[in-house]
DNA sequence: AGACTCACG
DNA sequence: ACGTACGTGAGTCTG
């Protein structure tokens, strides 16, 4: 033995592919693209993990294992093994060479062996290291299969992920998690339950929970099979019939620890990285922050470094009283860049940069004379981006702190607003009114609805066309987030000053912009306006290219001031009525509680699904064969389950009623009055224009798009939504069957079109066709079924789904669907064509070209593919309906303003608009509202709109 | 923080 | 063989 007793040896073995894949998908929502257009998410994620482990864990030995290039013995044992796994994403393919180079630059050995997977290599080396007396051995992977190898000294190190801290799984964890006695039994569990992601089949009908129970009892798959006689019913049948498959699955899940690979501790010894190589690689990849962390050279301003106003800003213009030389002396069109700090690299086209590294001229404008000068410049522009700084995010309470403007990239102006003097603040805002209300100047902004609302409180109605970069990006990437900082990173390779850097972290003593000297806010505010303008210049050509610019300019951008007004108006809530109803509900609830406790024979927390499940199924033994478990192993106690039990078990019905009433109480009756604005007695929801994947709006804080209507006790709540005063009434206008009409138009199905043209009730018409009876003989049961079928059609129907909804057999459901497609052949054709088109384009689109990307539509995973296929049908329909009502809203809003009417639009609920109207205007506005809704986007079938009025929202229906 | 349940179109 | 209707947001319990 040459080894001397020295410091403990600590070995880390990394599962490269598992870490790379996870890193890649972690960035899939907001990909990291560098200036060469390369997706570097996988590389960055992997390297971060590697660096973290090196710095925090300080291993003495380390190696990175890759899967061997050839098929493994597992593929030969089982043809389907990993068969459905997607081909490696292209981005990972291009990332691999970089990752290998980075590993080499760290002088870490790459472990790879033909015909073996990384887990076999890692397992083998881990055990040999243990035999060599290594004190600590960590297998670095997110993969649970490795649990089988864990011993006292071999542990799993799960790297930090999505906000979760890194986690070490030791033997104790593994035994507890799988409820087993030896780590080796993990493969028995996996053999029984299978692993969908690797196509390891397991035994049908056995999931995580059952597998644990069986292995606890029998110890191994083999022993279970030997005692198959002791099992009951379907389970016995399955274990018997699929015994071999279970054994094979166990074999596939087994990590082989006898890979022919020498164990050479010297080769695994950690040594110093090749800094030169790393610098070059990080430079090429534009990993700036990482380079700073790893290489400790080239100081970079990180987010932890505050901006120091004391240091003085070379780039800001002094604004002392004696310094009144014109700021705007430079001829228009020429921007003079001030010399940079010498430590700022700022190479164009280089890695992500920050304010300190980029040439800019940001000016703080604090005197009347300079403001006047700024205004004159603003009025000469055709397009200006602007941003408001305020004391908070709640538009009803936030006060203006300052305004920033930018019309040329790199050059921006910040105007602070006087604090603690409302009149002076108003006067300052009024100075800029000629610009803000100017109809000829395009206003660019990020989430303009917010700025519009703030300025509305100062009596400003923004004029001119709008361009909202948030909405521009929403159309480009509807299912991503549209946060400005991320957009700047992705599209401008620029890291803006974070708000936290400025006002500190969230906490009880949260500062606001108003607590800072204007000079501190200036750079931040100017940067926002600057970045926003630059984003506009990136997005506009992209939108043009994809045919989305018209949708943005004609629909999304013009909708912004409409929504701002709708939110600003709000809807009045009768809080007193809510209070009374709350007491009434509480009475019912208390009574139900007592009945439930009596039926259960004990008191328990009915609101806890866990306790409820135990009482119902363990204690009372309800359900017989109908018990279902959720994926976390709890009893499922959802509506579906309980309503099946209810006829035979009164307690189930009581619980359903209890659930309904407590939901009404907590979500609506108790919550809504608390959100009433003191100033006007109304609730002001926020409509989010950039969250749904299909183009719909969503409503939050409170959500006014899910106010109850389907049940009698729920409907009561609508009675508390009332007109603003005795002189007003509510008007509710609903599109009737808008989605089915769109389906009729898209498919051009003759039968469906005819029904709509003749004004026949569409569900009865469908029933008559599907059940092959004359229209007059359609009964309510047939109509109900046909209605469900019609909904199913819009959602991308499946026999299983329809069967569930109608509580009929799958066979019966399939027959109904067949009959439907026979009667409506064009619908079937349209659905097939939609899927085919989506397969080709990898996106679906609405009538106005709004896209929804559906990458999974070509997946080999049937579940994912099915999901995407149903979206290929649903997204264009739901999205077109959303487009239509948005157009109607814009036109109605414009008309009400043009006619100077007192009627106000106050809500949108997907296919419904609600108005608060002076009684005297009702008869005048209703026909025109109807007309504008019907005519928003003419289809080949007529649109119908139902309108009602009332003293509350329920009556108006 | 995530799972569960349930309110709406 | 599998898991399934489409799209949301909020309150509650639990780890």
Coordinates of C-alpha atoms in Angstrom, one line a residue, chain A residues 378-619:
Chain A
X378 CA -40.0 64.7 -27.5
X379 CA -42.5 66.5 -29.6
X380 CA -40.2 66.2 -32.6
X381 CA -40.2 62.4 -32.5
X382 CA -42.5 59.9 -34.2
X383 CA -41.7 57.1 -31.7
X384 CA -40.7 57.3 -28.1
X385 CA -40.4 54.6 -25.5
X386 CA -41.3 55.7 -22.0
X387 CA -41.6 54.2 -18.5
X388 CA -43.1 55.3 -15.2
X389 CA -41.5 54.8 -11.9
X390 CA -43.9 54.5 -9.0
X391 CA -44.1 53.7 -5.3
X392 CA -45.5 50.2 -5.9
X393 CA -47.2 47.7 -8.2
X394 CA -50.8 48.3 -7.1
X395 CA -52.1 50.8 -9.6
X396 CA -54.9 52.0 -7.3
X397 CA -52.5 53.1 -4.6
X398 CA -49.2 53.7 -6.4
X399 CA -47.9 57.2 -6.8
X400 CA -45.8 58.4 -9.6
X401 CA -42.1 58.9 -8.8
X402 CA -40.7 59.7 -12.2
X403 CA -40.9 59.4 -16.0
X404 CA -38.2 58.2 -18.3
X405 CA -38.0 58.6 -22.1
X406 CA -35.9 57.2 -24.9
X407 CA -36.1 57.7 -28.7
X408 CA -32.6 56.7 -29.6
X409 CA -30.8 53.5 -28.3
X410 CA -28.3 54.3 -25.6
X411 CA -29.7 57.7 -24.8
X412 CA -32.5 58.3 -22.3
X413 CA -33.9 61.0 -19.9
X414 CA -35.3 60.7 -16.5
X415 CA -37.6 63.3 -15.0
X416 CA -38.3 62.9 -11.3
X417 CA -41.7 63.9 -10.0
X418 CA -41.9 65.9 -6.8
X419 CA -42.9 63.8 -3.8
X420 CA -45.1 65.0 -0.8
X421 CA -46.7 67.7 -2.9
X422 CA -49.6 66.4 -5.0
X423 CA -50.2 69.7 -6.7
X424 CA -46.5 70.0 -7.8
X425 CA -46.6 66.4 -9.0
X426 CA -49.7 67.1 -11.0
X427 CA -48.1 70.3 -12.4
X428 CA -45.1 68.4 -13.5
X429 CA -47.1 65.7 -15.2
X430 CA -49.1 68.4 -16.9
X431 CA -45.9 69.8 -18.4
X432 CA -45.6 66.6 -20.4
X433 CA -49.2 66.3 -21.3
X434 CA -48.7 67.7 -24.9
X435 CA -46.3 64.8 -25.5
X436 CA -48.2 62.1 -23.6
X437 CA -51.5 62.9 -25.3
X438 CA -50.0 63.6 -28.7
X439 CA -51.9 61.5 -31.2
X440 CA -49.0 61.4 -33.7
X441 CA -46.3 59.9 -31.6
X442 CA -46.1 56.2 -31.1
X443 CA -45.6 55.2 -27.5
X444 CA -43.4 52.2 -26.8
X445 CA -43.4 50.5 -23.5
X446 CA -43.2 47.2 -21.6
X447 CA -46.6 46.4 -20.1
X448 CA -48.1 49.7 -21.1
X449 CA -51.4 49.0 -19.4
X450 CA -49.6 49.7 -16.1
X451 CA -48.2 53.1 -17.2
X452 CA -51.5 54.1 -18.8
X453 CA -53.3 53.3 -15.6
X454 CA -50.9 55.3 -13.4
X455 CA -51.1 58.3 -15.7
X456 CA -54.9 58.0 -15.8
X457 CA -54.8 58.9 -12.1
X458 CA -53.1 62.1 -13.1
X459 CA -55.8 62.8 -15.7
X460 CA -53.7 61.8 -18.7
X461 CA -55.1 59.9 -21.6
X462 CA -52.2 58.6 -23.6
X463 CA -52.5 59.4 -27.2
X464 CA -51.0 57.9 -30.4
X465 CA -50.4 54.3 -31.4
X466 CA -49.0 52.0 -28.8
X467 CA -46.3 49.3 -29.1
X468 CA -46.1 47.0 -26.1
X469 CA -42.9 44.9 -26.1
X470 CA -44.5 42.5 -23.6
X471 CA -47.3 41.8 -26.0
X472 CA -45.0 41.7 -29.0
X473 CA -43.1 38.9 -27.3
X474 CA -46.3 37.2 -26.3
X475 CA -47.2 36.8 -29.9
X476 CA -43.7 35.5 -30.7
X477 CA -43.6 33.1 -27.9
X478 CA -47.0 32.7 -26.4
X479 CA -46.1 30.1 -23.8
X480 CA -43.1 31.8 -22.3
X481 CA -42.7 34.5 -19.8
X482 CA -42.3 38.1 -20.9
X483 CA -40.4 39.6 -18.1
X484 CA -38.3 42.5 -19.4
X485 CA -35.1 41.6 -17.7
X486 CA -35.2 38.1 -19.3
X487 CA -36.1 39.6 -22.7
X488 CA -33.1 41.9 -22.5
X489 CA -30.9 38.9 -21.6
X490 CA -32.2 36.8 -24.4
X491 CA -32.5 39.3 -27.2
X492 CA -30.1 42.1 -26.4
X493 CA -27.5 40.0 -24.4
X494 CA -27.7 42.7 -21.8
X495 CA -28.4 42.4 -18.1
X496 CA -30.4 45.3 -16.7
X497 CA -29.9 46.7 -13.2
X498 CA -32.3 44.6 -11.1
X499 CA -35.0 46.3 -9.1
X500 CA -33.8 44.5 -6.0
X501 CA -30.4 46.0 -6.5
X502 CA -32.1 49.4 -6.3
X503 CA -34.7 49.1 -3.6
X504 CA -33.4 46.1 -1.7
X505 CA -34.9 42.7 -1.2
X506 CA -38.6 42.2 -0.3
X507 CA -39.2 42.5 3.3
X508 CA -41.2 44.4 6.0
X509 CA -39.1 47.5 5.5
X510 CA -39.4 47.4 1.7
X511 CA -38.1 50.6 0.2
X512 CA -39.8 52.2 -2.8
X513 CA -38.5 54.4 -5.5
X514 CA -39.7 57.4 -3.6
X515 CA -37.2 56.6 -0.8
X516 CA -34.3 57.0 -3.1
X517 CA -32.6 60.2 -4.4
X518 CA -33.7 60.8 -8.0
X519 CA -30.1 60.4 -9.1
X520 CA -30.1 56.8 -7.9
X521 CA -33.4 56.0 -9.8
X522 CA -32.3 57.8 -13.0
X523 CA -30.1 55.1 -14.5
X524 CA -32.5 52.4 -13.7
X525 CA -35.4 54.3 -15.2
X526 CA -33.5 55.4 -18.3
X527 CA -32.2 51.9 -18.8
X528 CA -35.8 50.5 -18.8
X529 CA -36.9 53.0 -21.5
X530 CA -33.7 52.3 -23.5
X531 CA -34.0 48.6 -23.3
X532 CA -37.6 48.7 -24.2
X533 CA -37.0 50.7 -27.3
X534 CA -34.2 48.3 -28.4
X535 CA -36.5 45.3 -27.8
X536 CA -39.0 46.9 -30.1
X537 CA -36.4 47.1 -32.8
X538 CA -35.7 43.4 -32.4
X539 CA -39.2 42.2 -32.2
X540 CA -40.8 44.2 -35.0
X541 CA -39.0 42.5 -37.9
X542 CA -39.5 39.1 -36.3
X543 CA -43.2 39.8 -36.1
X544 CA -43.3 41.1 -39.7
X545 CA -41.6 37.9 -40.9
X546 CA -44.1 35.6 -39.1
X547 CA -47.1 37.6 -40.2
X548 CA -47.9 38.7 -36.6
X549 CA -47.4 42.4 -36.9
X550 CA -51.0 43.1 -38.0
X551 CA -52.4 41.1 -35.1
X552 CA -50.2 43.1 -32.7
X553 CA -51.0 46.5 -34.2
X554 CA -54.7 45.9 -34.9
X555 CA -55.7 43.8 -31.9
X556 CA -53.2 43.4 -29.0
X557 CA -51.8 46.9 -28.8
X558 CA -55.2 48.7 -29.2
X559 CA -56.7 46.5 -26.6
X560 CA -54.3 47.9 -24.0
X561 CA -56.1 51.2 -23.3
X562 CA -59.4 49.4 -23.4
X563 CA -58.4 47.0 -20.6
X564 CA -56.8 49.9 -18.7
X565 CA -60.2 51.6 -18.8
X566 CA -62.2 48.4 -17.9
X567 CA -59.9 47.8 -14.9
X568 CA -60.1 51.4 -13.9
X569 CA -63.9 51.5 -13.9
X570 CA -64.2 48.3 -11.8
X571 CA -67.5 46.8 -10.7
X572 CA -69.5 47.7 -7.6
X573 CA -69.9 45.0 -5.0
X574 CA -72.7 45.0 -2.5
X575 CA -70.6 44.2 0.6
X576 CA -73.5 44.2 2.9
X577 CA -75.3 41.6 0.9
X578 CA -72.1 39.5 0.9
X579 CA -71.9 39.8 4.6
X580 CA -75.4 38.5 5.1
X581 CA -74.8 35.7 2.7
X582 CA -71.6 34.8 4.5
X583 CA -73.5 34.4 7.8
X584 CA -76.1 32.3 6.1
X585 CA -73.5 30.0 4.5
X586 CA -71.7 29.7 7.8
X587 CA -75.0 28.4 9.3
X588 CA -75.3 25.7 6.7
X589 CA -71.6 24.8 7.0
X590 CA -71.8 24.4 10.8
X591 CA -74.8 22.2 10.4
X592 CA -73.1 20.1 7.7
X593 CA -70.0 19.7 9.9
X594 CA -72.1 18.2 12.7
X595 CA -73.8 15.8 10.3
X596 CA -70.5 14.7 8.8
X597 CA -68.9 14.1 12.2
X598 CA -72.0 12.1 13.3
X599 CA -71.8 10.0 10.1
X600 CA -68.1 9.5 10.5
X601 CA -68.3 8.8 14.2
X602 CA -65.5 11.2 14.9
X603 CA -64.4 14.8 14.4
X604 CA -61.7 15.5 11.9
X605 CA -60.6 18.2 9.5
X606 CA -62.9 17.8 6.5
X607 CA -60.8 20.2 4.5
X608 CA -57.8 18.0 4.7
X609 CA -57.9 15.5 1.8
X610 CA -55.6 13.3 3.7
X611 CA -57.7 13.0 6.8
X612 CA -60.9 12.8 4.8
X613 CA -59.5 9.9 2.7
X614 CA -58.5 8.0 5.9
X615 CA -61.9 8.5 7.5
X616 CA -63.9 7.5 4.4
X617 CA -61.8 4.6 3.1
X618 CA -59.9 3.2 6.1
X619 CA -62.3 3.9 8.9

